[in-house]
Short mmCIF file of N, CA and C in Angstrom, two decimals:
data_model
loop_
_atom_site.label_atom_id
_atom_site.label_comp_id
_atom_site.label_asym_id
_atom_site.label_seq_id
_atom_site.Cartn_x
_atom_site.Cartn_y
_atom_site.Cartn_z
N GLY A 1 0.80 -1.20 0.00
CA GLY A 1 0.00 0.00 0.00
C GLY A 1 0.84 1.26 0.00
N LEU A 2 1.93 1.25 0.76
CA LEU A 2 2.81 2.42 0.81
C LEU A 2 3.45 2.67 -0.55
N MET A 3 3.95 1.63 -1.19
CA MET A 3 4.61 1.81 -2.48
C MET A 3 3.62 2.27 -3.55
N ILE A 4 2.42 1.73 -3.54
CA ILE A 4 1.41 2.18 -4.51
C ILE A 4 1.09 3.64 -4.27
N SER A 5 0.98 4.05 -3.02
CA SER A 5 0.71 5.45 -2.71
C SER A 5 1.83 6.35 -3.22
N ILE A 6 3.06 5.95 -3.04
CA ILE A 6 4.19 6.76 -3.48
C ILE A 6 4.23 6.86 -5.00
N PHE A 7 3.95 5.76 -5.70
CA PHE A 7 4.01 5.78 -7.15
C PHE A 7 2.86 6.56 -7.79
N LEU A 8 1.70 6.57 -7.14
CA LEU A 8 0.53 7.18 -7.78
C LEU A 8 0.27 8.62 -7.40
N LEU A 9 0.90 9.13 -6.36
CA LEU A 9 0.41 10.37 -5.80
C LEU A 9 1.19 11.65 -6.03
N PRO A 10 1.99 11.80 -7.04
CA PRO A 10 2.60 13.11 -7.25
C PRO A 10 1.58 14.14 -7.75
N ASP A 11 0.32 13.96 -7.45
CA ASP A 11 -0.79 14.84 -7.79
C ASP A 11 -0.92 15.10 -9.28
N HIS A 12 -0.29 14.29 -10.08
CA HIS A 12 -0.50 14.29 -11.52
C HIS A 12 -0.20 15.62 -12.19
N ALA A 13 0.82 16.28 -11.72
CA ALA A 13 1.26 17.46 -12.47
C ALA A 13 1.91 16.99 -13.77
N PRO A 14 1.97 17.81 -14.81
CA PRO A 14 2.54 17.35 -16.08
C PRO A 14 3.96 16.83 -15.90
N GLY A 15 4.17 15.58 -16.31
CA GLY A 15 5.49 14.97 -16.26
C GLY A 15 6.01 14.66 -14.87
N SER A 16 5.14 14.52 -13.89
CA SER A 16 5.59 14.30 -12.52
C SER A 16 5.83 12.83 -12.25
N GLY A 17 6.90 12.54 -11.56
CA GLY A 17 7.16 11.20 -11.04
C GLY A 17 6.94 10.08 -12.03
N PHE A 18 6.20 9.08 -11.59
CA PHE A 18 5.98 7.88 -12.38
C PHE A 18 4.66 7.93 -13.14
N THR A 19 3.93 9.03 -13.06
CA THR A 19 2.64 9.12 -13.73
C THR A 19 2.78 9.94 -14.99
N GLN A 20 1.81 9.82 -15.86
CA GLN A 20 1.88 10.55 -17.13
C GLN A 20 1.60 12.02 -16.95
N GLY A 21 0.99 12.40 -15.86
CA GLY A 21 0.71 13.81 -15.61
C GLY A 21 -0.50 14.28 -16.39
N ALA A 22 -1.02 15.42 -16.01
CA ALA A 22 -2.18 15.99 -16.68
C ALA A 22 -2.05 17.50 -16.66
N ALA A 23 -2.40 18.13 -17.78
CA ALA A 23 -2.27 19.58 -17.89
C ALA A 23 -3.50 20.31 -17.36
N THR A 24 -4.65 19.63 -17.32
CA THR A 24 -5.88 20.29 -16.89
C THR A 24 -6.43 19.63 -15.63
N GLU A 25 -7.32 20.35 -14.99
CA GLU A 25 -7.97 19.79 -13.79
C GLU A 25 -8.84 18.59 -14.16
N LEU A 26 -9.50 18.63 -15.33
CA LEU A 26 -10.30 17.49 -15.79
C LEU A 26 -9.42 16.26 -15.97
N GLY A 27 -8.25 16.45 -16.56
CA GLY A 27 -7.32 15.33 -16.74
C GLY A 27 -6.87 14.76 -15.41
N ARG A 28 -6.60 15.66 -14.43
CA ARG A 28 -6.20 15.19 -13.11
C ARG A 28 -7.32 14.42 -12.44
N MET A 29 -8.56 14.85 -12.62
CA MET A 29 -9.69 14.14 -12.01
C MET A 29 -9.82 12.74 -12.60
N TRP A 30 -9.61 12.61 -13.91
CA TRP A 30 -9.68 11.28 -14.52
C TRP A 30 -8.56 10.39 -14.00
N LEU A 31 -7.37 10.97 -13.83
CA LEU A 31 -6.27 10.17 -13.28
C LEU A 31 -6.56 9.75 -11.84
N ARG A 32 -7.21 10.61 -11.08
CA ARG A 32 -7.57 10.26 -9.70
C ARG A 32 -8.63 9.16 -9.67
N VAL A 33 -9.53 9.15 -10.65
CA VAL A 33 -10.50 8.05 -10.75
C VAL A 33 -9.74 6.74 -10.92
N GLY A 34 -8.74 6.75 -11.79
CA GLY A 34 -7.92 5.56 -11.98
C GLY A 34 -7.16 5.17 -10.72
N ASP A 35 -6.65 6.18 -10.01
CA ASP A 35 -5.94 5.89 -8.77
C ASP A 35 -6.86 5.23 -7.75
N ARG A 36 -8.06 5.74 -7.63
CA ARG A 36 -9.00 5.16 -6.67
C ARG A 36 -9.35 3.73 -7.06
N TYR A 37 -9.48 3.49 -8.36
CA TYR A 37 -9.70 2.13 -8.84
C TYR A 37 -8.54 1.22 -8.41
N VAL A 38 -7.32 1.70 -8.56
CA VAL A 38 -6.14 0.90 -8.20
C VAL A 38 -6.17 0.52 -6.73
N PHE A 39 -6.49 1.49 -5.85
CA PHE A 39 -6.48 1.19 -4.42
C PHE A 39 -7.55 0.16 -4.05
N VAL A 40 -8.74 0.29 -4.62
CA VAL A 40 -9.80 -0.67 -4.31
C VAL A 40 -9.47 -2.04 -4.91
N CYS A 41 -8.97 -2.06 -6.14
CA CYS A 41 -8.62 -3.32 -6.79
C CYS A 41 -7.49 -4.02 -6.04
N TYR A 42 -6.49 -3.25 -5.63
CA TYR A 42 -5.38 -3.81 -4.86
C TYR A 42 -5.88 -4.43 -3.56
N ALA A 43 -6.74 -3.70 -2.84
CA ALA A 43 -7.26 -4.21 -1.57
C ALA A 43 -8.06 -5.50 -1.78
N MET A 44 -8.87 -5.54 -2.83
CA MET A 44 -9.67 -6.73 -3.09
C MET A 44 -8.79 -7.91 -3.51
N ALA A 45 -7.84 -7.66 -4.39
CA ALA A 45 -7.01 -8.76 -4.89
C ALA A 45 -6.12 -9.34 -3.79
N VAL A 46 -5.53 -8.47 -2.98
CA VAL A 46 -4.66 -8.98 -1.91
C VAL A 46 -5.48 -9.75 -0.87
N MET A 47 -6.65 -9.24 -0.52
CA MET A 47 -7.48 -9.97 0.45
C MET A 47 -7.97 -11.28 -0.16
N GLY A 48 -8.27 -11.29 -1.44
CA GLY A 48 -8.64 -12.54 -2.11
C GLY A 48 -7.51 -13.55 -2.06
N LEU A 49 -6.27 -13.08 -2.28
CA LEU A 49 -5.12 -13.99 -2.19
C LEU A 49 -4.94 -14.52 -0.77
N VAL A 50 -5.12 -13.67 0.22
CA VAL A 50 -5.03 -14.12 1.61
C VAL A 50 -6.06 -15.21 1.89
N MET A 51 -7.27 -14.99 1.42
CA MET A 51 -8.33 -15.98 1.67
C MET A 51 -8.09 -17.29 0.92
N THR A 52 -7.53 -17.22 -0.28
CA THR A 52 -7.26 -18.48 -0.98
C THR A 52 -6.10 -19.22 -0.34
N PHE A 53 -5.11 -18.49 0.21
CA PHE A 53 -4.04 -19.16 0.96
C PHE A 53 -4.59 -19.79 2.23
N LYS A 54 -5.56 -19.16 2.85
CA LYS A 54 -6.15 -19.61 4.12
C LYS A 54 -7.30 -20.60 3.86
N TRP A 55 -7.56 -20.92 2.63
CA TRP A 55 -8.71 -21.71 2.19
C TRP A 55 -8.91 -22.98 3.02
N ASP A 56 -7.86 -23.72 3.27
CA ASP A 56 -7.99 -25.01 3.95
C ASP A 56 -8.35 -24.90 5.42
N SER A 57 -8.18 -23.72 6.01
CA SER A 57 -8.47 -23.59 7.44
C SER A 57 -9.62 -22.62 7.74
N LEU A 58 -10.41 -22.29 6.73
CA LEU A 58 -11.53 -21.37 6.96
C LEU A 58 -12.62 -22.00 7.82
N PHE A 59 -12.96 -23.23 7.52
CA PHE A 59 -14.04 -23.90 8.23
C PHE A 59 -13.46 -25.08 9.02
N PRO A 60 -14.11 -25.45 10.12
CA PRO A 60 -13.63 -26.62 10.86
C PRO A 60 -13.68 -27.87 9.97
N ASP A 61 -12.62 -28.64 10.01
CA ASP A 61 -12.58 -29.86 9.20
C ASP A 61 -12.70 -31.08 10.11
N ARG A 62 -12.52 -32.25 9.53
CA ARG A 62 -12.68 -33.50 10.28
C ARG A 62 -11.67 -33.59 11.44
N ARG A 63 -10.44 -33.16 11.19
CA ARG A 63 -9.42 -33.20 12.25
C ARG A 63 -9.83 -32.31 13.43
N ASP A 64 -10.32 -31.10 13.14
CA ASP A 64 -10.80 -30.23 14.21
C ASP A 64 -11.92 -30.90 14.98
N TYR A 65 -12.83 -31.51 14.26
CA TYR A 65 -13.97 -32.17 14.89
C TYR A 65 -13.52 -33.31 15.79
N VAL A 66 -12.62 -34.16 15.29
CA VAL A 66 -12.17 -35.32 16.05
C VAL A 66 -11.41 -34.89 17.30
N ILE A 67 -10.53 -33.91 17.17
CA ILE A 67 -9.69 -33.50 18.30
C ILE A 67 -10.49 -32.69 19.31
N LEU A 68 -11.28 -31.74 18.84
CA LEU A 68 -11.90 -30.79 19.76
C LEU A 68 -13.24 -31.24 20.34
N THR A 69 -13.93 -32.16 19.70
CA THR A 69 -15.22 -32.58 20.27
C THR A 69 -15.05 -33.45 21.50
N SER A 70 -13.87 -34.02 21.69
CA SER A 70 -13.65 -34.81 22.91
C SER A 70 -13.43 -33.90 24.13
N LEU A 71 -13.17 -32.63 23.89
CA LEU A 71 -12.99 -31.67 24.99
C LEU A 71 -14.36 -31.17 25.45
N PRO A 72 -14.43 -30.65 26.68
CA PRO A 72 -15.72 -30.16 27.17
C PRO A 72 -16.06 -28.77 26.60
N ILE A 73 -16.09 -28.69 25.28
CA ILE A 73 -16.42 -27.44 24.59
C ILE A 73 -17.61 -27.73 23.67
N SER A 74 -18.61 -26.88 23.74
CA SER A 74 -19.76 -27.10 22.86
C SER A 74 -19.38 -26.77 21.42
N VAL A 75 -20.10 -27.36 20.49
CA VAL A 75 -19.85 -27.13 19.06
C VAL A 75 -20.09 -25.66 18.74
N ARG A 76 -21.07 -25.05 19.39
CA ARG A 76 -21.35 -23.63 19.16
C ARG A 76 -20.15 -22.76 19.57
N LYS A 77 -19.55 -23.05 20.73
CA LYS A 77 -18.38 -22.29 21.17
C LYS A 77 -17.19 -22.55 20.26
N LEU A 78 -17.04 -23.78 19.81
CA LEU A 78 -15.96 -24.12 18.90
C LEU A 78 -16.08 -23.32 17.61
N PHE A 79 -17.28 -23.30 17.04
CA PHE A 79 -17.50 -22.58 15.79
C PHE A 79 -17.35 -21.08 16.01
N ALA A 80 -17.84 -20.56 17.14
CA ALA A 80 -17.70 -19.13 17.45
C ALA A 80 -16.23 -18.74 17.59
N ALA A 81 -15.43 -19.62 18.20
CA ALA A 81 -14.00 -19.35 18.34
C ALA A 81 -13.31 -19.33 16.98
N LYS A 82 -13.71 -20.27 16.12
CA LYS A 82 -13.12 -20.33 14.77
C LYS A 82 -13.48 -19.07 13.99
N VAL A 83 -14.73 -18.64 14.07
CA VAL A 83 -15.17 -17.42 13.37
C VAL A 83 -14.46 -16.20 13.95
N GLY A 84 -14.34 -16.14 15.27
CA GLY A 84 -13.65 -15.02 15.91
C GLY A 84 -12.19 -14.93 15.48
N ALA A 85 -11.52 -16.06 15.42
CA ALA A 85 -10.12 -16.08 14.98
C ALA A 85 -10.00 -15.64 13.52
N LEU A 86 -10.93 -16.09 12.69
CA LEU A 86 -10.91 -15.70 11.28
C LEU A 86 -11.17 -14.20 11.13
N ILE A 87 -12.10 -13.65 11.89
CA ILE A 87 -12.39 -12.22 11.83
C ILE A 87 -11.17 -11.41 12.29
N ALA A 88 -10.52 -11.85 13.35
CA ALA A 88 -9.32 -11.14 13.83
C ALA A 88 -8.21 -11.20 12.79
N PHE A 89 -8.04 -12.35 12.15
CA PHE A 89 -7.02 -12.52 11.10
C PHE A 89 -7.32 -11.59 9.93
N LEU A 90 -8.58 -11.57 9.50
CA LEU A 90 -8.96 -10.73 8.37
C LEU A 90 -8.85 -9.25 8.71
N ALA A 91 -9.23 -8.87 9.92
CA ALA A 91 -9.13 -7.47 10.34
C ALA A 91 -7.68 -7.02 10.32
N LEU A 92 -6.79 -7.88 10.75
CA LEU A 92 -5.36 -7.56 10.72
C LEU A 92 -4.91 -7.26 9.29
N PHE A 93 -5.32 -8.09 8.34
CA PHE A 93 -4.93 -7.87 6.95
C PHE A 93 -5.62 -6.65 6.35
N VAL A 94 -6.88 -6.43 6.66
CA VAL A 94 -7.58 -5.24 6.14
C VAL A 94 -6.86 -3.98 6.61
N ILE A 95 -6.49 -3.94 7.88
CA ILE A 95 -5.79 -2.77 8.41
C ILE A 95 -4.41 -2.64 7.78
N THR A 96 -3.69 -3.74 7.66
CA THR A 96 -2.34 -3.71 7.09
C THR A 96 -2.35 -3.27 5.63
N ILE A 97 -3.28 -3.80 4.85
CA ILE A 97 -3.35 -3.48 3.43
C ILE A 97 -3.68 -2.00 3.21
N ASN A 98 -4.56 -1.46 4.04
CA ASN A 98 -5.11 -0.14 3.78
C ASN A 98 -4.55 0.98 4.65
N ALA A 99 -3.65 0.69 5.60
CA ALA A 99 -3.21 1.71 6.55
C ALA A 99 -2.44 2.86 5.89
N PHE A 100 -1.41 2.56 5.13
CA PHE A 100 -0.62 3.63 4.53
C PHE A 100 -1.41 4.45 3.52
N PRO A 101 -2.14 3.82 2.60
CA PRO A 101 -2.94 4.65 1.69
C PRO A 101 -3.96 5.51 2.44
N LEU A 102 -4.50 5.00 3.53
CA LEU A 102 -5.48 5.76 4.29
C LEU A 102 -4.85 7.00 4.91
N LEU A 103 -3.59 6.91 5.27
CA LEU A 103 -2.91 8.05 5.86
C LEU A 103 -2.41 9.04 4.82
N ILE A 104 -2.11 8.57 3.61
CA ILE A 104 -1.49 9.42 2.61
C ILE A 104 -2.49 9.99 1.61
N VAL A 105 -3.34 9.16 1.04
CA VAL A 105 -4.19 9.55 -0.08
C VAL A 105 -5.19 10.65 0.26
N PRO A 106 -5.98 10.56 1.33
CA PRO A 106 -6.97 11.62 1.58
C PRO A 106 -6.35 13.00 1.77
N GLY A 107 -5.17 13.06 2.36
CA GLY A 107 -4.52 14.35 2.55
C GLY A 107 -4.14 15.01 1.24
N ILE A 108 -3.82 14.22 0.25
CA ILE A 108 -3.43 14.78 -1.05
C ILE A 108 -4.65 15.06 -1.91
N TYR A 109 -5.65 14.18 -1.87
CA TYR A 109 -6.81 14.34 -2.74
C TYR A 109 -7.90 15.24 -2.17
N SER A 110 -7.87 15.49 -0.89
CA SER A 110 -8.93 16.30 -0.28
C SER A 110 -8.86 17.72 -0.82
N LYS A 111 -9.96 18.18 -1.41
CA LYS A 111 -10.03 19.54 -1.95
C LYS A 111 -10.22 20.56 -0.83
N SER A 112 -10.75 20.11 0.29
CA SER A 112 -11.07 21.01 1.38
C SER A 112 -9.87 21.13 2.33
N SER A 113 -9.66 22.33 2.84
CA SER A 113 -8.59 22.53 3.80
C SER A 113 -9.11 22.41 5.24
N SER A 114 -10.41 22.17 5.38
CA SER A 114 -10.98 22.05 6.72
C SER A 114 -10.77 20.65 7.28
N VAL A 115 -10.84 20.54 8.59
CA VAL A 115 -10.70 19.24 9.25
C VAL A 115 -11.86 18.33 8.86
N ALA A 116 -13.06 18.89 8.76
CA ALA A 116 -14.23 18.08 8.39
C ALA A 116 -14.07 17.51 6.98
N GLY A 117 -13.55 18.30 6.05
CA GLY A 117 -13.33 17.81 4.69
C GLY A 117 -12.28 16.72 4.64
N PHE A 118 -11.23 16.89 5.44
CA PHE A 118 -10.19 15.87 5.51
C PHE A 118 -10.72 14.57 6.10
N LEU A 119 -11.51 14.68 7.17
CA LEU A 119 -12.10 13.49 7.79
C LEU A 119 -13.08 12.80 6.84
N GLN A 120 -13.79 13.59 6.06
CA GLN A 120 -14.71 13.03 5.07
C GLN A 120 -13.92 12.27 3.99
N ALA A 121 -12.79 12.83 3.57
CA ALA A 121 -11.94 12.14 2.58
C ALA A 121 -11.39 10.84 3.15
N ILE A 122 -10.97 10.87 4.41
CA ILE A 122 -10.48 9.64 5.05
C ILE A 122 -11.59 8.60 5.14
N ALA A 123 -12.78 9.02 5.54
CA ALA A 123 -13.90 8.08 5.65
C ALA A 123 -14.26 7.47 4.29
N GLY A 124 -14.27 8.30 3.26
CA GLY A 124 -14.59 7.78 1.92
C GLY A 124 -13.57 6.77 1.44
N HIS A 125 -12.30 7.10 1.62
CA HIS A 125 -11.24 6.18 1.19
C HIS A 125 -11.28 4.88 2.02
N ALA A 126 -11.49 5.02 3.32
CA ALA A 126 -11.55 3.83 4.19
C ALA A 126 -12.72 2.94 3.82
N MET A 127 -13.88 3.54 3.56
CA MET A 127 -15.05 2.72 3.19
C MET A 127 -14.84 2.00 1.87
N GLY A 128 -14.24 2.68 0.91
CA GLY A 128 -14.01 2.05 -0.39
C GLY A 128 -13.03 0.90 -0.32
N THR A 129 -11.88 1.13 0.28
CA THR A 129 -10.86 0.09 0.30
C THR A 129 -11.18 -1.03 1.30
N ALA A 130 -11.63 -0.65 2.49
CA ALA A 130 -11.98 -1.68 3.48
C ALA A 130 -13.21 -2.47 3.01
N GLY A 131 -14.16 -1.78 2.40
CA GLY A 131 -15.33 -2.47 1.86
C GLY A 131 -14.95 -3.46 0.77
N GLY A 132 -14.02 -3.06 -0.11
CA GLY A 132 -13.54 -3.99 -1.14
C GLY A 132 -12.82 -5.18 -0.54
N SER A 133 -12.00 -4.94 0.47
CA SER A 133 -11.29 -6.04 1.14
C SER A 133 -12.26 -7.01 1.78
N ILE A 134 -13.24 -6.48 2.50
CA ILE A 134 -14.21 -7.33 3.18
C ILE A 134 -15.06 -8.09 2.18
N PHE A 135 -15.43 -7.44 1.08
CA PHE A 135 -16.20 -8.12 0.04
C PHE A 135 -15.43 -9.32 -0.51
N ALA A 136 -14.15 -9.11 -0.83
CA ALA A 136 -13.34 -10.21 -1.38
C ALA A 136 -13.21 -11.35 -0.37
N ALA A 137 -12.99 -11.00 0.90
CA ALA A 137 -12.85 -12.03 1.94
C ALA A 137 -14.15 -12.84 2.07
N LEU A 138 -15.27 -12.14 2.13
CA LEU A 138 -16.55 -12.84 2.28
C LEU A 138 -16.92 -13.63 1.02
N PHE A 139 -16.50 -13.15 -0.15
CA PHE A 139 -16.77 -13.90 -1.38
C PHE A 139 -16.10 -15.27 -1.33
N PHE A 140 -14.81 -15.30 -0.97
CA PHE A 140 -14.10 -16.58 -0.96
C PHE A 140 -14.58 -17.48 0.19
N ALA A 141 -14.94 -16.89 1.32
CA ALA A 141 -15.48 -17.70 2.41
C ALA A 141 -16.83 -18.29 2.01
N SER A 142 -17.67 -17.49 1.37
CA SER A 142 -18.98 -18.01 0.96
C SER A 142 -18.85 -19.02 -0.17
N LEU A 143 -17.89 -18.81 -1.08
CA LEU A 143 -17.66 -19.79 -2.15
C LEU A 143 -17.31 -21.14 -1.56
N GLN A 144 -16.41 -21.14 -0.58
CA GLN A 144 -16.04 -22.41 0.05
C GLN A 144 -17.23 -23.00 0.80
N GLY A 145 -17.98 -22.17 1.51
CA GLY A 145 -19.14 -22.66 2.24
C GLY A 145 -20.18 -23.30 1.33
N VAL A 146 -20.43 -22.68 0.18
CA VAL A 146 -21.39 -23.25 -0.77
C VAL A 146 -20.87 -24.57 -1.31
N LEU A 147 -19.59 -24.61 -1.67
CA LEU A 147 -19.04 -25.85 -2.22
C LEU A 147 -19.04 -26.98 -1.19
N ILE A 148 -18.78 -26.65 0.07
CA ILE A 148 -18.81 -27.67 1.12
C ILE A 148 -20.21 -28.26 1.24
N ASN A 149 -21.23 -27.43 1.10
CA ASN A 149 -22.61 -27.89 1.25
C ASN A 149 -23.16 -28.56 0.00
N VAL A 150 -22.64 -28.21 -1.16
CA VAL A 150 -23.17 -28.76 -2.41
C VAL A 150 -22.47 -30.06 -2.80
N LEU A 151 -21.17 -30.14 -2.56
CA LEU A 151 -20.40 -31.29 -3.00
C LEU A 151 -20.22 -32.31 -1.87
N THR A 152 -19.93 -33.53 -2.25
CA THR A 152 -19.58 -34.55 -1.27
C THR A 152 -18.16 -34.25 -0.75
N PRO A 153 -17.82 -34.74 0.43
CA PRO A 153 -16.47 -34.46 0.96
C PRO A 153 -15.34 -34.89 0.01
N SER A 154 -15.46 -36.06 -0.60
CA SER A 154 -14.39 -36.52 -1.49
C SER A 154 -14.32 -35.64 -2.74
N ARG A 155 -15.47 -35.27 -3.27
CA ARG A 155 -15.49 -34.40 -4.46
C ARG A 155 -14.95 -33.01 -4.13
N PHE A 156 -15.28 -32.51 -2.94
CA PHE A 156 -14.76 -31.20 -2.52
C PHE A 156 -13.24 -31.24 -2.42
N ARG A 157 -12.68 -32.33 -1.86
CA ARG A 157 -11.22 -32.45 -1.75
C ARG A 157 -10.56 -32.52 -3.13
N GLN A 158 -11.27 -33.09 -4.12
CA GLN A 158 -10.72 -33.14 -5.48
C GLN A 158 -10.76 -31.78 -6.16
N ILE A 159 -11.84 -31.06 -5.99
CA ILE A 159 -12.05 -29.79 -6.70
C ILE A 159 -11.36 -28.62 -6.00
N SER A 160 -11.23 -28.68 -4.70
CA SER A 160 -10.71 -27.56 -3.91
C SER A 160 -9.35 -27.05 -4.39
N PRO A 161 -8.35 -27.90 -4.63
CA PRO A 161 -7.06 -27.37 -5.10
C PRO A 161 -7.16 -26.66 -6.46
N TRP A 162 -8.04 -27.16 -7.32
CA TRP A 162 -8.22 -26.51 -8.62
C TRP A 162 -8.85 -25.13 -8.48
N ILE A 163 -9.81 -25.03 -7.58
CA ILE A 163 -10.45 -23.73 -7.36
C ILE A 163 -9.44 -22.76 -6.76
N GLN A 164 -8.63 -23.22 -5.83
CA GLN A 164 -7.58 -22.37 -5.26
C GLN A 164 -6.61 -21.91 -6.34
N MET A 165 -6.18 -22.83 -7.20
CA MET A 165 -5.22 -22.49 -8.23
C MET A 165 -5.79 -21.47 -9.22
N VAL A 166 -7.01 -21.70 -9.67
CA VAL A 166 -7.64 -20.77 -10.61
C VAL A 166 -7.86 -19.42 -9.95
N SER A 167 -8.30 -19.42 -8.70
CA SER A 167 -8.52 -18.16 -7.99
C SER A 167 -7.23 -17.37 -7.85
N MET A 168 -6.16 -18.03 -7.47
CA MET A 168 -4.88 -17.33 -7.33
C MET A 168 -4.39 -16.79 -8.68
N ALA A 169 -4.55 -17.60 -9.73
CA ALA A 169 -4.12 -17.14 -11.05
C ALA A 169 -4.92 -15.91 -11.50
N VAL A 170 -6.23 -15.93 -11.27
CA VAL A 170 -7.06 -14.78 -11.64
C VAL A 170 -6.68 -13.55 -10.82
N LEU A 171 -6.48 -13.71 -9.53
CA LEU A 171 -6.15 -12.58 -8.66
C LEU A 171 -4.78 -11.99 -8.99
N VAL A 172 -3.79 -12.82 -9.26
CA VAL A 172 -2.47 -12.31 -9.66
C VAL A 172 -2.57 -11.60 -11.00
N THR A 173 -3.36 -12.14 -11.93
CA THR A 173 -3.55 -11.50 -13.22
C THR A 173 -4.21 -10.14 -13.05
N ILE A 174 -5.19 -10.06 -12.16
CA ILE A 174 -5.84 -8.77 -11.90
C ILE A 174 -4.82 -7.76 -11.37
N LEU A 175 -3.97 -8.20 -10.45
CA LEU A 175 -2.93 -7.29 -9.94
C LEU A 175 -2.00 -6.82 -11.06
N LEU A 176 -1.66 -7.71 -11.98
CA LEU A 176 -0.72 -7.36 -13.05
C LEU A 176 -1.34 -6.45 -14.11
N ILE A 177 -2.64 -6.61 -14.38
CA ILE A 177 -3.26 -5.79 -15.42
C ILE A 177 -3.93 -4.54 -14.87
N THR A 178 -3.88 -4.34 -13.57
CA THR A 178 -4.50 -3.15 -12.97
C THR A 178 -3.99 -1.84 -13.58
N PRO A 179 -2.67 -1.67 -13.80
CA PRO A 179 -2.23 -0.41 -14.42
C PRO A 179 -2.81 -0.19 -15.82
N LEU A 180 -2.95 -1.26 -16.60
CA LEU A 180 -3.54 -1.15 -17.93
C LEU A 180 -5.01 -0.74 -17.84
N ILE A 181 -5.72 -1.35 -16.91
CA ILE A 181 -7.14 -1.00 -16.74
C ILE A 181 -7.27 0.43 -16.24
N LYS A 182 -6.38 0.85 -15.35
CA LYS A 182 -6.40 2.21 -14.83
C LYS A 182 -6.32 3.23 -15.96
N GLU A 183 -5.44 2.98 -16.91
CA GLU A 183 -5.28 3.90 -18.03
C GLU A 183 -6.43 3.80 -19.04
N SER A 184 -7.20 2.72 -18.98
CA SER A 184 -8.30 2.53 -19.95
C SER A 184 -9.64 3.05 -19.44
N ILE A 185 -9.72 3.46 -18.17
CA ILE A 185 -11.02 3.86 -17.62
C ILE A 185 -11.61 5.05 -18.36
N ARG A 186 -10.81 6.10 -18.58
CA ARG A 186 -11.35 7.29 -19.25
C ARG A 186 -11.81 7.01 -20.67
N PRO A 187 -10.98 6.39 -21.55
CA PRO A 187 -11.47 6.15 -22.91
C PRO A 187 -12.69 5.23 -22.96
N LEU A 188 -12.70 4.20 -22.11
CA LEU A 188 -13.85 3.30 -22.11
C LEU A 188 -15.10 4.01 -21.62
N SER A 189 -14.95 4.86 -20.62
CA SER A 189 -16.10 5.60 -20.10
C SER A 189 -16.63 6.59 -21.13
N GLN A 190 -15.75 7.28 -21.81
CA GLN A 190 -16.18 8.26 -22.81
C GLN A 190 -16.82 7.60 -24.03
N GLN A 191 -16.44 6.36 -24.30
CA GLN A 191 -17.06 5.63 -25.40
C GLN A 191 -18.35 4.92 -24.99
N GLY A 192 -18.62 4.87 -23.69
CA GLY A 192 -19.79 4.14 -23.19
C GLY A 192 -19.64 2.65 -23.40
N SER A 193 -18.43 2.13 -23.31
CA SER A 193 -18.15 0.73 -23.60
C SER A 193 -18.70 -0.18 -22.53
N VAL A 194 -19.25 -1.31 -22.95
CA VAL A 194 -19.73 -2.33 -22.01
C VAL A 194 -18.55 -3.06 -21.37
N LEU A 195 -17.38 -2.96 -21.98
CA LEU A 195 -16.18 -3.58 -21.42
C LEU A 195 -15.85 -3.00 -20.05
N LEU A 196 -16.17 -1.73 -19.84
CA LEU A 196 -15.92 -1.10 -18.55
C LEU A 196 -16.71 -1.80 -17.44
N ASP A 197 -17.92 -2.25 -17.74
CA ASP A 197 -18.71 -2.97 -16.74
C ASP A 197 -18.07 -4.29 -16.39
#
């Protein structure tokens, strides 16, 4: 997050830093739209990768059941502890992924010099990036939950590695093509292209 903030934020003056720059305020606004897309896409893709790496331990498995049911712990408490640990793990990553951009981006993009305007910019950026992170995390958790309920255990064990592999490949590809998509937002939007959707 820190490196993305540093690379994207020279405020898009003509020929500044690593960005193409913009001569007009309209051009700078379009570049900022792309920057905001990058931050949300980055947050979603990284959280998706975290969830696919954590895929095998999201839900209690047979080993958890065999080991922990012999203890004087109810199944409800066991499941609540597992959910609590997962939420704490995800919260740690959401904060880590979004902390530096949250501290840097609103201060540069905020048009208002007032404290209220700055806080509003921070809230907007936090909601966008944290919301994207949480969406990606819940998507992969729900995907696994649906597959566990729809497939037999043996079929789930066969398909699960393939789903993890495809998910990781798609998420890494999204990370790699994000700069290309960022530069394509304005032309696609001005053309009314369905590709933008």
